[in-house]
Every structure is written in structure tokens, then in C-alpha cells.
mmCIF file of C-alpha atoms in Angstrom:
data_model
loop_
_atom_site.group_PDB
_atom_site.id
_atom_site.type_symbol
_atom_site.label_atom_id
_atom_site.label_comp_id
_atom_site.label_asym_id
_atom_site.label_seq_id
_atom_site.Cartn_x
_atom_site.Cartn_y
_atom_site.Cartn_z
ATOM 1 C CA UNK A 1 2.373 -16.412 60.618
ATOM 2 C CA UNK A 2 4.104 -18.181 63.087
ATOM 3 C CA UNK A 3 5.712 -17.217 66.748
ATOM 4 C CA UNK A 4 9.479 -15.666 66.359
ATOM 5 C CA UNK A 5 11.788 -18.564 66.239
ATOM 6 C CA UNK A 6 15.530 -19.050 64.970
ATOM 7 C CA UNK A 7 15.218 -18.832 60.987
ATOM 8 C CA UNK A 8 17.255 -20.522 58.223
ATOM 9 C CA UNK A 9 17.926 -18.140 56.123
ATOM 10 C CA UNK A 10 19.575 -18.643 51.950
ATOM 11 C CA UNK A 11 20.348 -16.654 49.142
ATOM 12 C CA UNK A 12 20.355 -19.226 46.197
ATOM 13 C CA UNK A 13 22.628 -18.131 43.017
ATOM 14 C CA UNK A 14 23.959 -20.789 40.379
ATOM 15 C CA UNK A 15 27.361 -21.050 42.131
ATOM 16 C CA UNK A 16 27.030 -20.402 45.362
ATOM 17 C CA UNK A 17 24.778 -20.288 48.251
ATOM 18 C CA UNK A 18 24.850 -18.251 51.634
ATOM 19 C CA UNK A 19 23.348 -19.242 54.450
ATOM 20 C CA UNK A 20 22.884 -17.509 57.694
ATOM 21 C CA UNK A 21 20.593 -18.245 60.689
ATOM 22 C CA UNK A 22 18.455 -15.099 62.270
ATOM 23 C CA UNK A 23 16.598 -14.827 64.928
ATOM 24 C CA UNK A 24 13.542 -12.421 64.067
ATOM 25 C CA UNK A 25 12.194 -11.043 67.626
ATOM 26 C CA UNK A 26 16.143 -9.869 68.224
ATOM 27 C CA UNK A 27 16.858 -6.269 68.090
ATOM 28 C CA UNK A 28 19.527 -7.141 65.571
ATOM 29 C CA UNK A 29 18.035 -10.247 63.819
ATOM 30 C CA UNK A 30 20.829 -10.551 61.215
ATOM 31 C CA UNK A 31 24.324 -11.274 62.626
ATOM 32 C CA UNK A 32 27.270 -11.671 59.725
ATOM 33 C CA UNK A 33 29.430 -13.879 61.886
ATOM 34 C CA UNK A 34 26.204 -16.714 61.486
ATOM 35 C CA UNK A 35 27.115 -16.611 57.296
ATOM 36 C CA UNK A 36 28.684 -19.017 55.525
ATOM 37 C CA UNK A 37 28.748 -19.857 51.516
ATOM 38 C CA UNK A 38 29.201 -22.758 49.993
ATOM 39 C CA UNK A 39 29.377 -23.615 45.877
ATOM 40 C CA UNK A 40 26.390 -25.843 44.791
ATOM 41 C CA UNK A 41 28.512 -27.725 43.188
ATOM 42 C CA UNK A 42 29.641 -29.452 46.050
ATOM 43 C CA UNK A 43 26.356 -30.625 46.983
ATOM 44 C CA UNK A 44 23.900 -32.967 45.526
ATOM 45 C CA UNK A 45 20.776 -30.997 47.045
ATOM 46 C CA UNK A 46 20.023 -27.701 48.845
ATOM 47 C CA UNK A 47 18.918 -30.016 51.280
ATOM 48 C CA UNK A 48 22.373 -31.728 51.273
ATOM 49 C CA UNK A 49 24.139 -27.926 51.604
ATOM 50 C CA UNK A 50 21.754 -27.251 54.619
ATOM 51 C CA UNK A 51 22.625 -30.424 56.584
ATOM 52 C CA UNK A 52 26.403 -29.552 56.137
ATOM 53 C CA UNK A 53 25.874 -25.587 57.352
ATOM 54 C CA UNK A 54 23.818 -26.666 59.987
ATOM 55 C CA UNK A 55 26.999 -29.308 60.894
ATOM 56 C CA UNK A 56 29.468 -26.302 60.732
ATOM 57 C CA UNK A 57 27.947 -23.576 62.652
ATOM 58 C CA UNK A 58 26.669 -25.763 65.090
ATOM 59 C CA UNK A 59 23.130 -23.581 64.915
ATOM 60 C CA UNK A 60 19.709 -24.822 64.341
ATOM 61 C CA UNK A 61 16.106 -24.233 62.686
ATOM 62 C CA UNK A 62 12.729 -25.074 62.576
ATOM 63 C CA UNK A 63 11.800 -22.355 59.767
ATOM 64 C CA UNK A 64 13.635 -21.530 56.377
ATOM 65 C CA UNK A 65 13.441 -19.228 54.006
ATOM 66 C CA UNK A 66 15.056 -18.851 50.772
ATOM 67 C CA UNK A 67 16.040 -16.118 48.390
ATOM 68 C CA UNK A 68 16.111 -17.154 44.897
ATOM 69 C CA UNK A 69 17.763 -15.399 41.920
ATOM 70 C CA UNK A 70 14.610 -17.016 39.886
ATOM 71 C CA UNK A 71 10.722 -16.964 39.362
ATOM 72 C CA UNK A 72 8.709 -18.175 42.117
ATOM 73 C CA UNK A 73 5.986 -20.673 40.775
ATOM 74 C CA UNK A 74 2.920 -20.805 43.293
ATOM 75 C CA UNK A 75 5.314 -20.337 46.633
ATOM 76 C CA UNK A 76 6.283 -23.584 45.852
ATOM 77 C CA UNK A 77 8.760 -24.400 43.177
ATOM 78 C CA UNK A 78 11.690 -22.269 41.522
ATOM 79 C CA UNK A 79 13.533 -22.979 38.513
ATOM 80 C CA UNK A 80 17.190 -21.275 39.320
ATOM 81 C CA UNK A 81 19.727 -20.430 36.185
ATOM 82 C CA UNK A 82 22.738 -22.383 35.828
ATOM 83 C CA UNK A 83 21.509 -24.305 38.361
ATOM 84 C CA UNK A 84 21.453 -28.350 38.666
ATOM 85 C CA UNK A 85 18.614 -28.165 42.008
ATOM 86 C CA UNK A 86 15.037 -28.927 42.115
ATOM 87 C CA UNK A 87 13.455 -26.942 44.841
ATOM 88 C CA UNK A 88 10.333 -27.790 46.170
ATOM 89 C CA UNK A 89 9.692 -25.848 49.161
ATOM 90 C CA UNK A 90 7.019 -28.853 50.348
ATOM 91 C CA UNK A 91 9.675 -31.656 50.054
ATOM 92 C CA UNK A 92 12.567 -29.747 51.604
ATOM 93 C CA UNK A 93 10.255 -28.874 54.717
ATOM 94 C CA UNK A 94 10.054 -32.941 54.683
ATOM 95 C CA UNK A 95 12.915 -33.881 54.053
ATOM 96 C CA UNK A 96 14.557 -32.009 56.810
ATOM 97 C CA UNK A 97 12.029 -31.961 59.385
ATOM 98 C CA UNK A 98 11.545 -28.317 59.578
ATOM 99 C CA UNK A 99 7.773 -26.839 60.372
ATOM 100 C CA UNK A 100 8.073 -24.451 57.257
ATOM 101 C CA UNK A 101 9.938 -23.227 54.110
ATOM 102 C CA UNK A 102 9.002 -20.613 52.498
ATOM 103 C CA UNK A 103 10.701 -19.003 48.669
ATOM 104 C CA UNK A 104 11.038 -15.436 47.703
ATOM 105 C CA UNK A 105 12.437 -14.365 44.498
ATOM 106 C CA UNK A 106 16.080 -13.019 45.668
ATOM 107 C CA UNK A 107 15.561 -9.281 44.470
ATOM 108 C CA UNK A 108 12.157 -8.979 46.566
ATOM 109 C CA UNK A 109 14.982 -10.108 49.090
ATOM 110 C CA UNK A 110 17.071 -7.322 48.261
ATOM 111 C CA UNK A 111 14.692 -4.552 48.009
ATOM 112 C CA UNK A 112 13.496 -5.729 51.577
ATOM 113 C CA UNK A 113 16.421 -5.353 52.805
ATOM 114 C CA UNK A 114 16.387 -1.852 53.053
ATOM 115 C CA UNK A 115 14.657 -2.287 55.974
ATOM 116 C CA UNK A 116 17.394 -3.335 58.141
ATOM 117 C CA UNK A 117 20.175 -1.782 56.521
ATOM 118 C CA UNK A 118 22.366 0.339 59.182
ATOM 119 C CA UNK A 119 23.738 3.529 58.136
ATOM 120 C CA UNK A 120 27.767 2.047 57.935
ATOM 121 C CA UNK A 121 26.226 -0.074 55.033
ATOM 122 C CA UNK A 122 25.162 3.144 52.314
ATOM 123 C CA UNK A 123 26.706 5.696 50.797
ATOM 124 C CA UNK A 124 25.162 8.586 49.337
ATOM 125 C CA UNK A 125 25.991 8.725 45.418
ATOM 126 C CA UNK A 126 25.489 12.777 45.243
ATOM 127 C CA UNK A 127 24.927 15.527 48.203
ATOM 128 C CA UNK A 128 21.392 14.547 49.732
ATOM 129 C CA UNK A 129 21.138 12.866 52.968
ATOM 130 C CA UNK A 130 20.034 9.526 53.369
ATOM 131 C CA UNK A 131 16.254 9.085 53.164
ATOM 132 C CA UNK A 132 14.629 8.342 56.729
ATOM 133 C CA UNK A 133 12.344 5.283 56.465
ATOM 134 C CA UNK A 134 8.933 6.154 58.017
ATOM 135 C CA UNK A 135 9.074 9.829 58.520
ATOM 136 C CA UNK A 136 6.048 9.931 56.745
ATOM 137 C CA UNK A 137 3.120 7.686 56.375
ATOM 138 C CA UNK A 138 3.550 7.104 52.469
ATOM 139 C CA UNK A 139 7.050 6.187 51.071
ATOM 140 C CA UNK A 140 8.176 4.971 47.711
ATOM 141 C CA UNK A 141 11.543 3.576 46.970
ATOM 142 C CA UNK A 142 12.939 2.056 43.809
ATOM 143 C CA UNK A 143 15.788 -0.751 44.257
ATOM 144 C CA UNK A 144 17.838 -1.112 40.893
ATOM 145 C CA UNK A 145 21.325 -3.307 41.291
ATOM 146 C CA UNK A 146 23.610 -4.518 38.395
ATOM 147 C CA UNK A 147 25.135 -7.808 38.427
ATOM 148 C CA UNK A 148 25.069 -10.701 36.611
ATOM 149 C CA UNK A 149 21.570 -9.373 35.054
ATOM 150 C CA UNK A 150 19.867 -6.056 36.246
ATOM 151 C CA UNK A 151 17.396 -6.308 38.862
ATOM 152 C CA UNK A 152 14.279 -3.739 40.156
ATOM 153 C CA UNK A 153 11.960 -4.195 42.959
ATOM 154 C CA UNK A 154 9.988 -1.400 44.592
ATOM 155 C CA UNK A 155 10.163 -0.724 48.442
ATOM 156 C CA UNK A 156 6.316 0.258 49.752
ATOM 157 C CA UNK A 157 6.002 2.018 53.289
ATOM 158 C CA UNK A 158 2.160 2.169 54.073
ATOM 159 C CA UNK A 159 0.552 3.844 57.600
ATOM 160 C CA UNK A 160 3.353 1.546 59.345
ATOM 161 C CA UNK A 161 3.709 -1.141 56.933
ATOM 162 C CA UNK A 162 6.136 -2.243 54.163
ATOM 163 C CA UNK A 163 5.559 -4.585 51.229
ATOM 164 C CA UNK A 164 7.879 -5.209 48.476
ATOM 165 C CA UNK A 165 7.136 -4.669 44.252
ATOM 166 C CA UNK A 166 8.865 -7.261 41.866
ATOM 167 C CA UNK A 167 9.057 -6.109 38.770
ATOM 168 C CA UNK A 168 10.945 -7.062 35.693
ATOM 169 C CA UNK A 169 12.333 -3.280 35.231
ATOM 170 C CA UNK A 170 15.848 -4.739 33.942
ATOM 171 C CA UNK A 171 14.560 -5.824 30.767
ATOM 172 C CA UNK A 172 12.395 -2.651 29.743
ATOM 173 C CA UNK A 173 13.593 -0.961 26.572
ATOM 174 C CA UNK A 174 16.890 1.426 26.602
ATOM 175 C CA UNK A 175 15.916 4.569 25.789
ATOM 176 C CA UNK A 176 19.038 6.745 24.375
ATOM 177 C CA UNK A 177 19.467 10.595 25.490
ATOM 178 C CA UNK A 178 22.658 11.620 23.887
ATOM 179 C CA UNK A 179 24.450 11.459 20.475
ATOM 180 C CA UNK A 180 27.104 8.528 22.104
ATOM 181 C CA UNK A 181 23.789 6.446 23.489
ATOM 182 C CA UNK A 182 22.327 6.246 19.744
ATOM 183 C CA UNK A 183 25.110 5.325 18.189
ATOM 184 C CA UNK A 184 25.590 2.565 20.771
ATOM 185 C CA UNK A 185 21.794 1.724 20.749
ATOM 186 C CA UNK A 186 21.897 1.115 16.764
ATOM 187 C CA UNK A 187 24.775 -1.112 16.874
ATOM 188 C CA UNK A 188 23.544 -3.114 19.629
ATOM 189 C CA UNK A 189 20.266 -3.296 17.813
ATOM 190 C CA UNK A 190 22.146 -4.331 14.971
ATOM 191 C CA UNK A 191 23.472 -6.907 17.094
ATOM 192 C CA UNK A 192 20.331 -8.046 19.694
ATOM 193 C CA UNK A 193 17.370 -6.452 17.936
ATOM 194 C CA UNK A 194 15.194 -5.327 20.823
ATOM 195 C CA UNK A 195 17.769 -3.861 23.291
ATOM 196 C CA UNK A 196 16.745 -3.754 26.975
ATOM 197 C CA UNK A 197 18.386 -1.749 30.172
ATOM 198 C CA UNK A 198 19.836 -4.911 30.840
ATOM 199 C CA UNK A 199 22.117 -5.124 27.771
ATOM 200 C CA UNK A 200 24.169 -2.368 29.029
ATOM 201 C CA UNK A 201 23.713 -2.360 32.810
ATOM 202 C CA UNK A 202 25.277 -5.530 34.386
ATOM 203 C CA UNK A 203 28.258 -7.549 34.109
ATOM 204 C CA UNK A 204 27.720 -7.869 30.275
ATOM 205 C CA UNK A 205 26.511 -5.142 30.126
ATOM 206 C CA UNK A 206 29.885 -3.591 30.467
ATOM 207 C CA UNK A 207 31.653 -5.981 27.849
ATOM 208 C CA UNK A 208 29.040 -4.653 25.475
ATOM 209 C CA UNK A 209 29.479 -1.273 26.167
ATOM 210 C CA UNK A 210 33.541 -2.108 25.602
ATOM 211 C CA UNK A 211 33.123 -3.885 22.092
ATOM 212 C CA UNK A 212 30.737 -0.760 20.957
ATOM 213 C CA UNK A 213 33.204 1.664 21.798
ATOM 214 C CA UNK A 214 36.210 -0.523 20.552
ATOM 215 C CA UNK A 215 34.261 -0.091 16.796
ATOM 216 C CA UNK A 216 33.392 2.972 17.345
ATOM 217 C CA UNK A 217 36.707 3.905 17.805
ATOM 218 C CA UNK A 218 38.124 2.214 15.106
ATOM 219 C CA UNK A 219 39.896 -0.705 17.552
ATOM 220 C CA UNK A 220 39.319 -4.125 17.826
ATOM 221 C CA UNK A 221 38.373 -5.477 21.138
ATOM 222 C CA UNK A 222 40.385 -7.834 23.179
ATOM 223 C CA UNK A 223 38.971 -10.362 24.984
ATOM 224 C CA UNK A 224 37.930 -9.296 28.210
ATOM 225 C CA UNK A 225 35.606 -9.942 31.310
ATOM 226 C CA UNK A 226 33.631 -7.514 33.112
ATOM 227 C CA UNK A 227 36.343 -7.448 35.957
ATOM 228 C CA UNK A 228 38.927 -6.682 33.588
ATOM 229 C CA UNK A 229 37.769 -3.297 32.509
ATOM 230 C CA UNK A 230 36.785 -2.339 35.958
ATOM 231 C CA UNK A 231 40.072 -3.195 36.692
ATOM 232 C CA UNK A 232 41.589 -1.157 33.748
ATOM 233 C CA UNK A 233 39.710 1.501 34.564
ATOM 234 C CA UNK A 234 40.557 1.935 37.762
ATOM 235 C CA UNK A 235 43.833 1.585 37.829
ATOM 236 C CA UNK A 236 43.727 4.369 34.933
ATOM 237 C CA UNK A 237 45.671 1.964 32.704
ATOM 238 C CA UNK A 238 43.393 1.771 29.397
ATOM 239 C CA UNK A 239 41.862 4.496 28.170
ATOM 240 C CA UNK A 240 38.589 3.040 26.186
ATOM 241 C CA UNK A 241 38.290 0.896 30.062
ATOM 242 C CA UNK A 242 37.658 4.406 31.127
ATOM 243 C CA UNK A 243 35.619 5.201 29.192
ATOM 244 C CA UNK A 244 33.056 2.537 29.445
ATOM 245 C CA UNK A 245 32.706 2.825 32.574
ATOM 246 C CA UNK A 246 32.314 6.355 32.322
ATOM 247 C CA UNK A 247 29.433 5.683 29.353
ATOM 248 C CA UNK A 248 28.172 3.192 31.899
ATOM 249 C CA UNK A 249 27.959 5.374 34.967
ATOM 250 C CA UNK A 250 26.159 8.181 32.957
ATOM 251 C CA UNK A 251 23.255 5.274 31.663
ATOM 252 C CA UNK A 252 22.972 3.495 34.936
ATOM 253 C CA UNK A 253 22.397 6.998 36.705
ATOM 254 C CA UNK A 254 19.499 7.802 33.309
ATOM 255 C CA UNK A 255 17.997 4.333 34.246
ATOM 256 C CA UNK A 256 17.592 5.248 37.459
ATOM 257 C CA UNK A 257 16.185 8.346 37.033
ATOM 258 C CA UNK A 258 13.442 6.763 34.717
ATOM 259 C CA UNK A 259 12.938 3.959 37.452
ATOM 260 C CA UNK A 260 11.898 6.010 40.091
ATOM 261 C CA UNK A 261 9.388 8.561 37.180
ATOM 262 C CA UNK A 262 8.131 5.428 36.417
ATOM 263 C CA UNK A 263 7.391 3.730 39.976
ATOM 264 C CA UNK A 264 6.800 7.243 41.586
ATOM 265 C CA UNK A 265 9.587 6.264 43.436
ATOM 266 C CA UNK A 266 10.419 10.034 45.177
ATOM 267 C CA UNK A 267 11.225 8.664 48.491
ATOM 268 C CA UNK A 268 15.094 7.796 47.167
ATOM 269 C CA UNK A 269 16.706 4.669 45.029
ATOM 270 C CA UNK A 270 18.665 2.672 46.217
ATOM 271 C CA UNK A 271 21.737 1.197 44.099
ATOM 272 C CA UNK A 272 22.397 -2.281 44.851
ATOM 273 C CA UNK A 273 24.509 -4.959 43.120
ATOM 274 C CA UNK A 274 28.020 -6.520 42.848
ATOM 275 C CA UNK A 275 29.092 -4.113 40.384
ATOM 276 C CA UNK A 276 27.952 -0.969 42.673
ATOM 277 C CA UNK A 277 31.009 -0.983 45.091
ATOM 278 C CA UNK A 278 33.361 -1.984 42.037
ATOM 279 C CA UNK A 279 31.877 1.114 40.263
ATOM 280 C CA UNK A 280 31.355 3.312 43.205
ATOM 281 C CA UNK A 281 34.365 6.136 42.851
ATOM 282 C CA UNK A 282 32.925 6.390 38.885
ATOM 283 C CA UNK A 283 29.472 6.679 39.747
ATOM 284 C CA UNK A 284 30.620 9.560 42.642
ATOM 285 C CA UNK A 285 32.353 12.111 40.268
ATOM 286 C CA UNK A 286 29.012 13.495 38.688
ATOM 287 C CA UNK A 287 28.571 11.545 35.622
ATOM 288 C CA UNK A 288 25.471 9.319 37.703
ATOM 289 C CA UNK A 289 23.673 12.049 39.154
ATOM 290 C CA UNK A 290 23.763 14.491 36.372
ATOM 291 C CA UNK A 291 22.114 12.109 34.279
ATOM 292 C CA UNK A 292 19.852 10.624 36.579
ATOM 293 C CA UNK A 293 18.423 14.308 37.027
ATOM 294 C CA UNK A 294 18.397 14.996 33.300
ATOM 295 C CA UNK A 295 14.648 14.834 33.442
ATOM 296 C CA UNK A 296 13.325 17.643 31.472
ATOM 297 C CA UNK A 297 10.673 19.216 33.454
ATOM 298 C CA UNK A 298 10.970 17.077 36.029
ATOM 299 C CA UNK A 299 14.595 18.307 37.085
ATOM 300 C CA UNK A 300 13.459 19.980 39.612
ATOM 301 C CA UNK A 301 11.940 17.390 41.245
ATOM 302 C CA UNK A 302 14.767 14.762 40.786
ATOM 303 C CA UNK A 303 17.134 17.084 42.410
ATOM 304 C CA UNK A 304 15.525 16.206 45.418
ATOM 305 C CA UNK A 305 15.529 12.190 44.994
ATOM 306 C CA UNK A 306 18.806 10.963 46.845
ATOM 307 C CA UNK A 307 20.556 7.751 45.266
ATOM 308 C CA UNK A 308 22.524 5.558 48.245
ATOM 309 C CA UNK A 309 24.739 2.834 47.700
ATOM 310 C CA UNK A 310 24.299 -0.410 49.365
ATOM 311 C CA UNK A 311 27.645 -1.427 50.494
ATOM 312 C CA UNK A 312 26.890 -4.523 52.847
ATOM 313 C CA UNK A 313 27.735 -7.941 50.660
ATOM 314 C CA UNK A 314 24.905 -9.436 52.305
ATOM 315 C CA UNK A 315 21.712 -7.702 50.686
ATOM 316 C CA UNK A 316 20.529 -10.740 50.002
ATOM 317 C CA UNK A 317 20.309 -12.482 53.368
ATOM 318 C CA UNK A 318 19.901 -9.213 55.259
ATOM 319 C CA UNK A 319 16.456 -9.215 52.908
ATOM 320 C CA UNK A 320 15.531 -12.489 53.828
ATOM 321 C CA UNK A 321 16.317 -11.521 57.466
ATOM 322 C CA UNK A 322 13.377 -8.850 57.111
ATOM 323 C CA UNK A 323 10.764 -11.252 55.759
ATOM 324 C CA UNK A 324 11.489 -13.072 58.576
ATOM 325 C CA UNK A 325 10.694 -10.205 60.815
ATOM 326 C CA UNK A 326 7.693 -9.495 58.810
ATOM 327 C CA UNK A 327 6.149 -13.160 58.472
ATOM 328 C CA UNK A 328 6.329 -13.511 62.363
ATOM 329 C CA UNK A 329 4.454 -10.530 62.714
ATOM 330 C CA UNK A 330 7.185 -8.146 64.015
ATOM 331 C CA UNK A 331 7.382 -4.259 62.849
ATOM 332 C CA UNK A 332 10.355 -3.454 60.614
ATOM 333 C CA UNK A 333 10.169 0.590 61.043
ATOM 334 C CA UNK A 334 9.454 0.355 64.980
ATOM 335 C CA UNK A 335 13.315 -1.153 64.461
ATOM 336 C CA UNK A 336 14.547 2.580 62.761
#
């Protein structure tokens, strides 16, 4: 634990990285007009991409801390998809001088950043009200977001204090509910064997869901990308693109609903992601909640659970921005 100081913070993808700097005793210690992005390919080194950031916003650091979209190996190393850096938390405190570094996986990041989130960056998905961090001493919230893979952390609040859960939710088993989700479960099964959440929920996700239904329906696919049938869809110009992401509203919104069963998670979820505000009008008509509440005998119950979308394009950061808070000793819910 160190005393509040100006923080480096990153969120570390395989193209591109965003860095912003945050000062962790401020009332507002994330400020968007401090973030920049840059592609890794440009640079030889994070160390390289820091230097140059550093050069262009003219702000300074003496801590960093970086988000990850990869597994943390003993605090110290991470191994980043589609991504040509070695990171070595040790040697990049060396290297640039600074008095620490420390990694977090980027989805213990994102599930943090719940913490600062203000209410101009959610949207309820459904008619609850958002959920009100700390009214009571015990909370549990489950953060699911869609992208290039399907990620799941767990949000703790504990007599005052929050910790994050990393999980690998995104790659338990798809369980089918209707006669549409079998059929596409057998042919993916067909296709994968073992077919996780993930296979359906996230960018591919939705070009899977698009073949399926293409066979089903007795077409042959084109050749598309994930953007092109969200594009499709919404502007109402293909009919199957309409589809899917009708199919793919209605499975996120059953994945969900099994996330927070399964992490106790009745506090509220939290729906995070690039493909949440692409989505968002789809996931708003019904199709989401209905069968996130499809539970059975536990309807009842997950009436009650409200579902917000995060709409800020800095989860990531704005997560990072909370650990910072947090390692310095500060309170994130004295902050609500």
C-alpha cells in the first residue's frame, strides 16, 4: 500500500492499448480527457508505448497499473493473445524508473469498475432501478460482458469493503432451454464438441449463431463479420440478421440468469462488453429479461435481480482507476 499519488493506468488488448493517468485521493479519480489509445503495433514495448503517452499528454507517474485481457502468472508476468509483448511487471518498474507496477487480469478490471461508475454510464435492461452499492452490508454482483470472448467476474461488497471474483464463467457449458437452443446446441456440437457460453455469446459467437440458422433454414451463409449482422439487423435489412440477434439476446439474457443462481449474485448483473451498446435496443424489447427470469422456481426471485448496461467505453481503465483507489487505501463506497 502506498500514499495516493498520480497513477498510470492501461488496459492491454492485442491491438490496442489505453492509457489514462488517475489520481486516486481525487473525488473523481478517473478523468476521460487524460485517455489516449494507441495500436501495439506501433511500438516495440509497452514500455516504448508508455514513454510516448507520457510525451503526449504531458502527465506523469511514479505508479502503474495494468489491465490485461490475459492470465496473471504470480503478479508478475502475463502472456496477452495476439500479442507480440513480454510483460514483466519487475522489469518495466526498471526500466522506466517508476516505484511500482502492478497487473490485474482486465475483467477483474472491469468488474471493479462498478465501483466508480456514475449513473449517465448504465442503463437499466428491464423496469428495476439501478442497484445502490452499499445499502446493505452484504452485496453480490455478477459482471458478464461479450466481446471478443465472454468474460465473468464477481463484484463482493463486505461490512464496507469490495473485492473482486475472477472466474472463467465464459467457458462453462451451454445449457439449451428451448426447442431452437437444441437444435443449435447439436449442430454446434457437431461442429466444436464440447460447446461453452462462449461459443454463442461474443463476437463469434454471433457468426455462429448466423451459420446455424443459415442451415437451419435451408440458406447458405455469406461471409460475414460480427459487425455485419449487427448492422443488418439493425437497420432491419436481413431478416435471418434479425434473427440472430434476436436468438442471441434471448441466450445472453438465460446466461445471465444462470450467472447470478450460480454466484448468488442477487444484488444485480451488470452487462458489460463491446457488443452490449451495439446490442442494446435488442436486448431492451423483452427477449433478455424474459429469459433471464425463466428460472423455474426461482422466477420469483429473479424478477427482482435488475440487469444494467454499462455504457461508458472505458470499463476497463475506469476498473483500473478503482484498484488504484483501493491499493492506496482509499474507500470506494464512502465515494457513492
Amino acid at each position: 500500500m502506498h500514499v495516493p499519488a498520480p497513477t498510470l493506468l492501461a488496459d492491454l488488448g492485442g491491438t490496442n492499448v489505453r492509457f489514462a493517468v488517475s489520481d486516486p485521493a481525487a473525488s473523481m479519480p478517473f478523468q476521460m480527457d487524460n485517455v489516449r489509445r494507441y495500436q501495439v503495433s506501433d511500438f516495440a514495448s509497452l514500455a516504448d508505448a508508455i514513454r510516448q503517452y507520457f510525451t503526449d499528454s504531458g502527465l506523469r507517474a511514479q505508479h502503474a497499473l495494468i489491465a490485461a485481457a490475459g492470465r496473471i502468472y504470480d503478479g508478475e508476468t502475463v502472456q496477452i493473445t495476439n500479442n507480440p509483448w513480454a510483460i514483466s511487471a519487475h522489469k518495466l518498474q526498471a526500466e522506466l524508473g517508476l516505484q511500482s507496477v502492478r497487473l490485474v487480469n482486465d475483467f477483474a478490471a472491469q468488474s471493479m469498475a462498478v465501483m466508480l461508475l456514475q449513473p449517465s454510464d448504465l442503463v437499466p435492461v428491464g423496469k428495476l432501478p439501478l442497484p445502490q452499492l452499499g445499502a446493505q452490508d452484504e452485496q453480490t454482483f455478477v459482471i458478464v460482458g461479450p466481446g471478443t470472448g465472454l468474460g465473468v467476474g464477481g463484484l463482493l461488497l463486505r461490512q464496507g469493503k469490495c473485492s473482486v471474483l475472477q472466474t472463467e464463467g465464459g467457458h462453462a457449458g451451454f445449457a439449451a432451454h428451448t426447442p431452437e437452443d437444441i437444435e443449435i446446441l447439436t449442430r454446434l456440437n457437431q461442429r466444436y464438441g464440447r460447446v461453452s457460453n462462449e461459443r454463442l455469446i461474443s463476437g463469434n459467437g454471433l457468426v455462429n449463431l448466423y451459420t446455424v440458422l443459415c442451415e437451419i433454414a435451408g440458406q447458405t451463409p455469406e461471409t460475414l463479420k460480427p459487425e455485419d449482422i449487427s448492422a443488418r439487423a439493425n437497420a432491419n435489412s436481413d431478416s435471418l440478421c434479425v434473427q440472430v440477434v434476436e436468438t442471441f439476446t434471448g441466450i445472453f439474457g438465460s446466461v445471465a440468469g444462470d450467472l447470478v443462481m450460480t454466484l448468488g449474485a442477487w444484488d444485480g448483473a451488470y452487462l458489460t462488453g463491446g457488443l452490449v451498446p451495439i446490442l442494446l435496443p435488442w436486448m431492451e424489447r423483452g427477449g433478455f429479461r424474459e429469459r433471464f427470469e425463466a428460472k423455474g422456481r426461482f422466477r420469483v426471485m429473479m424478477e427482482q435481480v435488475p440487469t444494467q448496461a454499462i455504457m461508458n467505453p472505458e470499463p476497463g481503465l475506469i476498473g483500473a482507476a478503482a484498484l488504484a483507489v483501493v491499493d492506496s487505501g482509499g474507500s470506494l463506497l464512502r465515494r457513492k
